Coordinates of C-alpha atoms in Angstrom, one line a residue:
M1 CA 0.0 0.0 0.0
G2 CA 1.4 3.3 -1.0
I3 CA 2.2 6.1 1.4
L4 CA 0.2 9.3 1.0
P5 CA 2.3 12.2 -0.1
I6 CA 3.2 14.7 2.6
P7 CA 2.7 18.3 1.2
S8 CA 5.7 20.6 1.3
S9 CA 5.6 23.5 3.6
E10 CA 5.1 25.9 0.7
A11 CA 2.2 23.9 -0.6
L12 CA 0.7 23.7 2.9
I13 CA 1.0 27.5 3.3
T14 CA -0.6 28.1 -0.1
R15 CA -3.4 25.8 0.8
A16 CA -3.9 27.6 4.2
V17 CA -3.9 31.0 2.6
K18 CA -6.5 29.9 0.0
T19 CA -8.7 28.5 2.8
L20 CA -8.3 31.7 4.8
E21 CA -9.1 33.8 1.7
T22 CA -12.3 31.9 1.3
T23 CA -13.2 32.4 4.9
A24 CA -12.1 36.0 5.4
F25 CA -12.6 37.8 2.1
K26 CA -16.2 36.7 1.7
H27 CA -17.0 39.0 4.7
A28 CA -17.8 42.6 3.8
N29 CA -16.4 44.0 7.0
Q30 CA -12.7 44.3 6.2
R31 CA -12.1 46.4 9.4
H32 CA -12.1 43.0 11.3
L33 CA -10.0 41.1 8.8
L34 CA -7.5 39.9 11.4
H35 CA -10.4 38.4 13.4
Y36 CA -11.5 36.2 10.4
I37 CA -7.9 35.2 9.5
V38 CA -6.8 34.2 13.1
K39 CA -10.1 32.5 13.8
G40 CA -9.9 30.7 10.5
L41 CA -6.5 29.4 11.3
G42 CA -8.0 27.6 14.3
D43 CA -10.3 25.7 11.9
L44 CA -7.4 24.0 10.2
P45 CA -6.6 20.4 11.1
T46 CA -4.1 20.1 14.0
S47 CA -1.7 18.3 11.7
A48 CA -1.7 21.3 9.4
L49 CA -1.3 23.7 12.3
E50 CA 1.7 21.8 13.6
Q51 CA 3.3 21.8 10.1
L52 CA 2.8 25.6 10.0
N53 CA 4.3 25.9 13.5
Q54 CA 7.3 23.9 12.4
Y55 CA 7.8 26.1 9.3
L56 CA 7.6 29.2 11.4
N57 CA 9.8 27.8 14.1
A58 CA 7.0 28.5 16.5
P59 CA 7.0 27.1 20.1
T60 CA 6.5 23.3 20.3
A61 CA 4.1 21.3 22.5
A62 CA 7.1 20.1 24.5
Q63 CA 8.0 23.8 25.3
Y64 CA 4.5 24.8 26.2
P65 CA 2.4 21.7 26.8
H66 CA -0.7 23.6 27.9
A67 CA -0.8 25.7 24.7
D68 CA -2.6 24.1 21.8
A69 CA -1.4 24.2 18.2
H70 CA -3.5 27.2 17.3
M71 CA -2.2 29.2 20.3
R72 CA 1.4 28.3 19.5
L73 CA 0.8 29.4 15.9
I74 CA -0.5 32.8 17.1
I75 CA 2.6 33.2 19.3
G76 CA 4.9 32.2 16.5
L77 CA 3.3 34.6 14.0
N78 CA 3.5 37.4 16.5
D79 CA 7.2 36.7 17.1
K80 CA 7.9 36.7 13.3
L81 CA 5.8 39.7 12.4
K82 CA 6.2 42.1 15.4
P83 CA 9.1 44.5 15.0
P84 CA 11.1 45.6 18.1
I85 CA 9.4 48.5 19.9
Q86 CA 11.4 51.7 20.1
I87 CA 10.6 54.6 22.3
T88 CA 10.9 57.1 19.5
Q89 CA 8.2 55.3 17.5
L90 CA 5.6 55.0 20.2
L91 CA 3.3 57.6 18.8
Q92 CA 3.3 55.9 15.4
L93 CA 2.8 52.5 17.0
R94 CA -0.2 53.8 19.0
Q95 CA -2.4 54.2 16.0
K96 CA -1.3 50.8 14.5
F97 CA -1.9 49.1 17.8
A98 CA -5.4 50.6 18.1
T99 CA -6.3 49.5 14.5
E100 CA -5.0 46.0 15.0
M101 CA -6.7 45.5 18.4
V102 CA -10.1 46.4 16.8
A103 CA -9.3 44.2 13.8
F104 CA -9.0 41.2 16.2
Q105 CA -12.5 41.8 17.6
S106 CA -15.7 40.2 16.5
P107 CA -17.7 42.5 14.3
S108 CA -20.8 41.6 16.4
V109 CA -19.6 43.9 19.2
W110 CA -19.4 46.8 16.8
Q111 CA -22.8 46.5 15.0
Q112 CA -24.7 49.7 15.5
T113 CA -27.6 51.7 14.2
N114 CA -28.0 55.3 13.4
T115 CA -24.3 56.0 13.7
D116 CA -22.4 59.0 12.3
E117 CA -19.4 57.4 10.6
H118 CA -17.4 60.6 10.9
L119 CA -18.0 60.8 14.6
K120 CA -16.9 57.2 15.0
I121 CA -13.6 58.0 13.2
D122 CA -13.0 61.0 15.3
I123 CA -13.5 59.0 18.4
I124 CA -10.9 56.5 17.3
K125 CA -8.5 59.3 16.6
N126 CA -9.3 61.0 19.9
K127 CA -10.0 64.3 18.2
L128 CA -13.4 65.0 19.7
S129 CA -14.2 68.4 21.2
K130 CA -16.6 68.7 24.2
N131 CA -19.2 70.4 22.1
K132 CA -19.0 67.9 19.3
V133 CA -19.7 65.0 21.7
S134 CA -22.4 66.7 23.6
N135 CA -24.2 67.6 20.3
N136 CA -23.7 64.2 18.7
R137 CA -24.2 61.7 21.4
K138 CA -25.0 58.3 19.8
I139 CA -26.4 55.2 21.2
F140 CA -24.9 52.0 19.6
N141 CA -27.0 48.9 19.6
I142 CA -25.5 45.5 19.6
N143 CA -27.4 42.4 18.4
A144 CA -29.4 40.8 21.1
N145 CA -27.4 38.4 23.3
E146 CA -28.6 34.9 24.3
N147 CA -30.5 36.4 27.3
G148 CA -32.6 38.5 25.0
N149 CA -30.9 41.8 25.9
T150 CA -28.9 44.3 23.8
V151 CA -25.8 46.1 24.8
Q152 CA -25.7 49.8 24.2
W153 CA -22.8 52.2 24.6
Q154 CA -22.3 55.9 24.6
D155 CA -19.2 58.0 24.6
K156 CA -19.1 60.9 27.1
I157 CA -16.5 63.5 27.9
I158 CA -15.6 64.2 31.5
A159 CA -12.7 66.2 33.0
N160 CA -9.3 64.6 33.4
A161 CA -7.2 65.3 36.5
D162 CA -6.0 68.7 35.0
G163 CA -9.4 69.8 33.8
G164 CA -9.0 68.9 30.2
D165 CA -11.2 66.5 28.2
M166 CA -11.2 62.8 28.8
I167 CA -13.4 60.3 26.9
I168 CA -15.2 57.5 28.8
R169 CA -17.3 54.9 27.2
C170 CA -20.4 53.8 29.1
Y171 CA -22.1 50.4 28.4
Q172 CA -25.4 49.2 29.6
A173 CA -27.3 46.0 29.0
K174 CA -30.9 46.7 27.9
N175 CA -34.1 44.8 27.5
N176 CA -34.6 44.2 23.8
H177 CA -37.0 47.0 22.9
A178 CA -36.7 50.4 21.2
H179 CA -34.6 53.1 22.9
N180 CA -35.9 56.6 23.5
G181 CA -34.1 59.6 24.6
D182 CA -30.5 60.8 24.5
E183 CA -29.3 59.2 27.8
L184 CA -28.7 55.6 28.6
S185 CA -31.7 54.9 30.7
G186 CA -34.7 52.6 30.9
D187 CA -35.1 49.0 31.9
E188 CA -31.7 47.5 32.8
P189 CA -31.2 43.8 33.6
N190 CA -28.7 44.9 36.3
A191 CA -30.2 43.4 39.3
D192 CA -26.9 43.6 41.1
N193 CA -26.7 47.4 40.7
V194 CA -23.0 47.0 39.9
V195 CA -20.9 49.1 37.6
M196 CA -17.4 48.0 36.4
L197 CA -14.8 50.7 35.9
F198 CA -12.3 49.4 33.3
F199 CA -8.8 50.6 32.5
H200 CA -7.2 49.3 29.3
G201 CA -3.7 47.9 28.9
G202 CA -0.9 49.0 26.6
G203 CA 2.1 49.6 28.8
F204 CA 0.8 53.1 29.8
C205 CA 1.7 54.1 26.3
L206 CA -0.8 52.4 24.0
G207 CA -4.6 51.7 23.8
D208 CA -7.9 53.6 24.1
V209 CA -11.6 52.9 24.6
N210 CA -11.7 51.0 21.3
T211 CA -9.0 48.5 22.0
D212 CA -11.0 46.7 24.7
Q213 CA -14.5 47.2 23.2
E214 CA -14.9 43.4 22.9
F215 CA -14.1 42.6 26.6
C216 CA -16.3 45.4 27.9
H217 CA -19.2 44.4 25.7
V218 CA -18.9 40.8 26.7
V219 CA -18.8 41.6 30.4
C220 CA -21.9 43.9 30.1
A221 CA -23.8 41.3 28.1
Q222 CA -22.9 38.4 30.3
T223 CA -23.4 40.0 33.7
G224 CA -26.0 42.7 33.0
W225 CA -23.7 45.2 34.8
A226 CA -22.9 48.6 33.6
V227 CA -19.3 49.1 32.4
V228 CA -17.3 52.3 32.1
S229 CA -14.1 52.3 30.1
V230 CA -11.6 55.1 30.6
D231 CA -9.4 56.8 28.0
Y232 CA -6.7 58.1 30.4
R233 CA -3.7 60.0 29.1
L234 CA -0.7 58.1 27.9
A235 CA 3.1 58.3 28.1
P236 CA 5.5 59.5 26.9
E237 CA 3.6 62.8 26.5
H238 CA 2.1 62.3 29.9
P239 CA 4.5 60.4 32.3
A240 CA 3.6 59.0 35.7
P241 CA 1.6 59.9 37.7
T242 CA -0.7 61.3 35.0
A243 CA -2.4 57.9 34.3
I244 CA -3.3 57.2 37.9
R245 CA -4.4 60.8 38.5
D246 CA -6.8 60.4 35.5
S247 CA -7.9 57.0 36.7
L248 CA -8.8 58.4 40.2
E249 CA -10.6 61.3 38.5
A250 CA -12.7 58.8 36.6
Y251 CA -13.4 56.9 39.8
S252 CA -14.5 60.1 41.5
W253 CA -16.8 60.9 38.6
L254 CA -18.4 57.5 38.7
T255 CA -19.1 57.7 42.4
K256 CA -21.3 60.7 41.6
H257 CA -22.9 59.4 38.4
A258 CA -23.3 55.6 38.9
H259 CA -27.0 56.1 39.3
I260 CA -27.5 57.3 35.7
L261 CA -26.2 53.8 34.7
G262 CA -28.6 52.0 36.9
A263 CA -25.9 51.2 39.5
S264 CA -24.9 52.2 43.0
S265 CA -21.8 54.1 44.0
S266 CA -21.2 51.6 46.7
R267 CA -21.1 48.8 44.1
I268 CA -18.2 49.9 41.9
V269 CA -15.8 47.1 40.8
L270 CA -12.4 47.9 39.3
T271 CA -11.0 46.0 36.4
G272 CA -8.0 46.4 34.1
D273 CA -5.7 44.3 32.0
S274 CA -1.9 44.6 32.1
S275 CA -0.9 48.2 32.9
G276 CA -4.7 48.9 33.3
G277 CA -4.7 46.2 35.9
G278 CA -2.0 48.0 37.7
L279 CA -4.0 51.2 37.5
A280 CA -7.1 49.4 38.9
A281 CA -5.0 48.1 41.8
L282 CA -3.6 51.6 42.5
V283 CA -7.1 53.1 42.5
A284 CA -8.3 50.4 44.9
Q285 CA -5.3 51.0 47.1
Q286 CA -5.5 54.8 47.2
V287 CA -9.3 55.0 47.7
S288 CA -9.3 52.2 50.3
N289 CA -6.6 53.9 52.4
A290 CA -8.0 57.4 52.1
T291 CA -11.4 56.3 53.4
V292 CA -9.8 54.9 56.6
G293 CA -7.7 58.1 57.0
Q294 CA -4.4 56.5 56.1
P295 CA -2.4 57.8 53.1
S296 CA -0.9 55.1 51.0
D297 CA 2.3 56.9 49.8
K298 CA 4.7 56.9 52.7
Q299 CA 8.3 56.8 51.7
E300 CA 10.5 54.4 53.5
D301 CA 13.4 56.9 53.9
N302 CA 11.6 59.7 55.6
N303 CA 8.0 58.6 56.1
T304 CA 6.7 61.7 54.4
L305 CA 4.3 62.4 51.6
N306 CA 4.9 64.5 48.5
D307 CA 2.5 67.3 47.7
F308 CA 0.8 65.3 45.0
S309 CA 0.0 62.5 47.4
V310 CA -1.5 64.9 49.9
D311 CA -3.8 66.3 47.2
I312 CA -4.9 62.7 46.3
F313 CA -5.5 61.9 49.9
E314 CA -7.7 64.9 50.5
Q315 CA -9.6 64.3 47.2
L316 CA -10.4 60.7 48.0
Q317 CA -11.2 60.8 51.7
N318 CA -15.0 61.0 51.3
L319 CA -15.4 58.6 48.4
P320 CA -17.1 55.2 48.8
R321 CA -14.7 52.3 48.7
P322 CA -14.7 49.9 45.7
L323 CA -16.6 46.7 46.1
A324 CA -14.0 44.5 44.5
Q325 CA -11.4 44.3 41.8
L326 CA -10.7 42.0 38.9
L327 CA -7.1 42.2 37.7
L328 CA -6.1 40.6 34.4
Y329 CA -2.4 39.7 34.1
P330 CA -1.6 43.0 35.9
I331 CA 1.6 45.0 36.3
T332 CA 2.1 45.1 40.1
D333 CA 5.8 45.6 40.6
I334 CA 7.6 47.8 38.2
G335 CA 11.4 47.4 38.4
T336 CA 11.6 44.0 40.0
D337 CA 12.6 40.8 38.0
Y338 CA 10.8 37.6 38.8
P339 CA 11.5 34.1 37.6
S340 CA 8.8 34.4 34.9
W341 CA 10.9 37.2 33.3
K342 CA 13.6 34.7 32.5
L343 CA 11.1 31.9 31.6
Y344 CA 8.8 34.0 29.4
G345 CA 10.8 37.1 28.6
Q346 CA 11.5 36.3 24.9
G347 CA 9.5 35.0 22.0
L348 CA 6.0 35.7 23.4
I349 CA 3.4 38.4 23.1
L350 CA 5.1 40.7 25.6
N351 CA 8.9 40.5 25.9
Y352 CA 11.6 42.1 28.0
N353 CA 12.4 44.8 25.5
D354 CA 8.8 45.8 25.3
I355 CA 8.6 46.3 29.0
A356 CA 11.9 48.2 29.1
V357 CA 10.6 50.7 26.5
F358 CA 7.2 51.1 28.1
H359 CA 8.7 51.7 31.6
A360 CA 11.3 54.2 30.2
A361 CA 8.5 56.1 28.5
Y362 CA 6.3 56.1 31.6
L363 CA 9.0 57.0 34.1
Q364 CA 11.9 58.8 32.5
D365 CA 10.3 62.3 32.9
S366 CA 8.3 61.4 36.0
S367 CA 8.5 63.3 39.3
L368 CA 8.1 60.1 41.2
T369 CA 11.0 57.9 42.3
Q370 CA 11.0 54.1 42.6
P371 CA 9.8 52.2 44.5
H372 CA 6.7 54.3 44.8
A373 CA 3.1 53.5 45.8
L374 CA 1.8 55.5 42.9
I375 CA 3.8 53.4 40.4
S376 CA 3.8 49.9 41.7
P377 CA 0.8 48.6 43.7
I378 CA 2.9 46.2 45.6
S379 CA 5.0 49.1 47.1
G380 CA 2.0 50.7 48.8
D381 CA -0.1 49.9 51.8
N382 CA -2.6 47.2 50.7
T383 CA -3.9 46.2 54.2
Q384 CA -7.3 47.9 53.6
I385 CA -7.8 46.9 49.9
C386 CA -11.0 45.5 48.6
P387 CA -11.6 41.8 47.8
S388 CA -9.6 40.8 44.8
Y389 CA -9.9 38.3 41.9
I390 CA -6.6 38.1 40.2
V391 CA -6.0 36.3 36.9
A392 CA -2.5 35.5 35.7
A393 CA -1.4 34.1 32.3
E394 CA 0.9 31.1 32.4
L395 CA 3.0 32.1 29.4
D396 CA 3.5 35.7 30.6
I397 CA 6.6 37.6 31.8
L398 CA 4.3 39.3 34.4
R399 CA 2.9 36.0 35.7
D400 CA 4.9 35.9 38.9
E401 CA 4.3 39.5 40.0
A402 CA 0.6 39.0 39.7
L403 CA 0.7 36.0 42.0
V404 CA 3.1 37.6 44.4
Y405 CA 0.7 40.5 44.7
A406 CA -2.1 38.1 45.4
K407 CA -0.1 36.4 48.1
Q408 CA 0.7 39.7 49.7
L409 CA -3.0 40.5 49.9
Q410 CA -3.8 37.1 51.3
G411 CA -1.2 37.7 54.0
Y412 CA -3.2 40.8 55.1
G413 CA -6.3 38.7 55.4
I414 CA -7.9 40.2 52.2
K415 CA -10.4 38.0 50.4
V416 CA -8.5 36.8 47.3
Q417 CA -9.3 34.4 44.5
T418 CA -6.7 33.6 41.9
H419 CA -6.9 31.9 38.5
T420 CA -4.0 31.1 36.2
M421 CA -4.9 30.7 32.5
L422 CA -2.8 27.7 31.4
G423 CA -1.3 27.8 27.9
A424 CA -2.2 31.5 27.5
P425 CA 0.1 34.4 26.8
H426 CA 0.0 38.0 28.0
G427 CA -3.0 39.9 26.4
F428 CA -5.2 36.8 26.0
T429 CA -8.4 38.8 26.5
H430 CA -7.8 40.1 23.0
L431 CA -8.0 36.6 21.6
M432 CA -11.4 35.7 23.2
S433 CA -13.3 35.6 19.9
V434 CA -10.6 34.1 17.7
H435 CA -9.4 31.2 20.0
Q436 CA -12.0 28.8 21.2
G437 CA -10.2 27.8 24.3
I438 CA -9.6 31.4 25.4
G439 CA -13.2 32.2 24.7
R440 CA -14.5 29.4 26.9
E441 CA -12.1 30.3 29.7
M442 CA -13.1 34.0 29.6
I443 CA -16.8 33.1 29.9
H444 CA -15.8 31.0 33.0
I445 CA -13.7 33.8 34.5
I446 CA -16.5 36.4 34.1
D447 CA -18.9 33.9 35.6
E448 CA -16.6 33.3 38.5
F449 CA -16.0 36.9 39.2
T450 CA -19.7 37.6 39.0
N451 CA -20.3 35.0 41.7
F452 CA -17.3 36.4 43.7
V453 CA -19.0 39.8 43.7
R454 CA -22.4 38.5 44.5
Q455 CA -21.0 36.7 47.5
I456 CA -19.5 39.9 48.7
I457 CA -22.9 41.7 48.2
A458 CA -24.7 39.0 50.1
T459 CA -22.4 39.2 53.2

């Protein structure tokens, strides 16, 4: 009996490309082309995926036994196609990053009615004026989810920490009927009266409210909670502590306006991924300590506070504490190397060089010195922090600092639940609609955190 011919790598790639063209290019929405391509790769037979991995010199199953062939192909492609990040090119990279993150997302979270395309483009480019937004507020309707509800979102402009404009995007789950009026109001399926305040990742240098549209939409649809995503200012134009100042300003705004989103100011949960996870942890830390009359910025050398810390302390003293926090592969300890840096510092989604560039951009012109509670959450006083659900990615240079932070909180008697996403790299939330395993795991994590929060409410 003859042996079936094994296709060459070139023939295999040609076949894969043709398959992907059939899948991707039949869709009219080219804005999400990466979504169709990367998702389509997952539909290839495992044998074909492994041959592609071998051709690309992607990680093997022996190296990362918890990562399936599709995930290892994504990692391999990223390693081949991603150029080294340079601090002088961050501004150009920012637009490219924003475009690509949207391109990975499912078009279903962007379907909308009665939209002004020019307004949408301006939002993406962050060129909105306050008058333009106030005069052109739009409600975006998403297809009904499996519970029979729609998710709507609206961009608003609030003041940043220096009184300038800052975009926030407000999401609400709605009963599936016509919407009337200009504000997000009506019948919300938010029985928990919870609102999630979300901070995007991107090394404090990249990202905006569009880059995590998919995650915010899915959380809103799955939980019924309101979600508010914050477009804080970025480095290097705005070094530390600008991002945390803007984040605290957003928290302060939400405590006063949670009711217009059908939520309670006493039921704010903080969430962020990567650097955004670090910002969420810093907001939780600063607010929690201010409400018990204890600043969280004492320096070890002289036990004093800088002027900025005093201002924050006074601003936050009377604010309600956050109910809980969900941190997704967060930055918690800038400047400290952990074993995961050596294990996963090269060849993955986030590498050592990336972090070095991001940290330099964020800190080189900063007035703060390291270690500092307003830079690294682990450096501050976390004894009063809210209950925390902390998610680490196995194949992540930041894995260990997330788990060390969780252990620190547990040592203080804080209610903590951890989850390590096996076989997943840094930034896995951006793969939730293109990788089946990640999608299932994200649904599980959101369900687990929902139950975590409901247990807190019940006690």
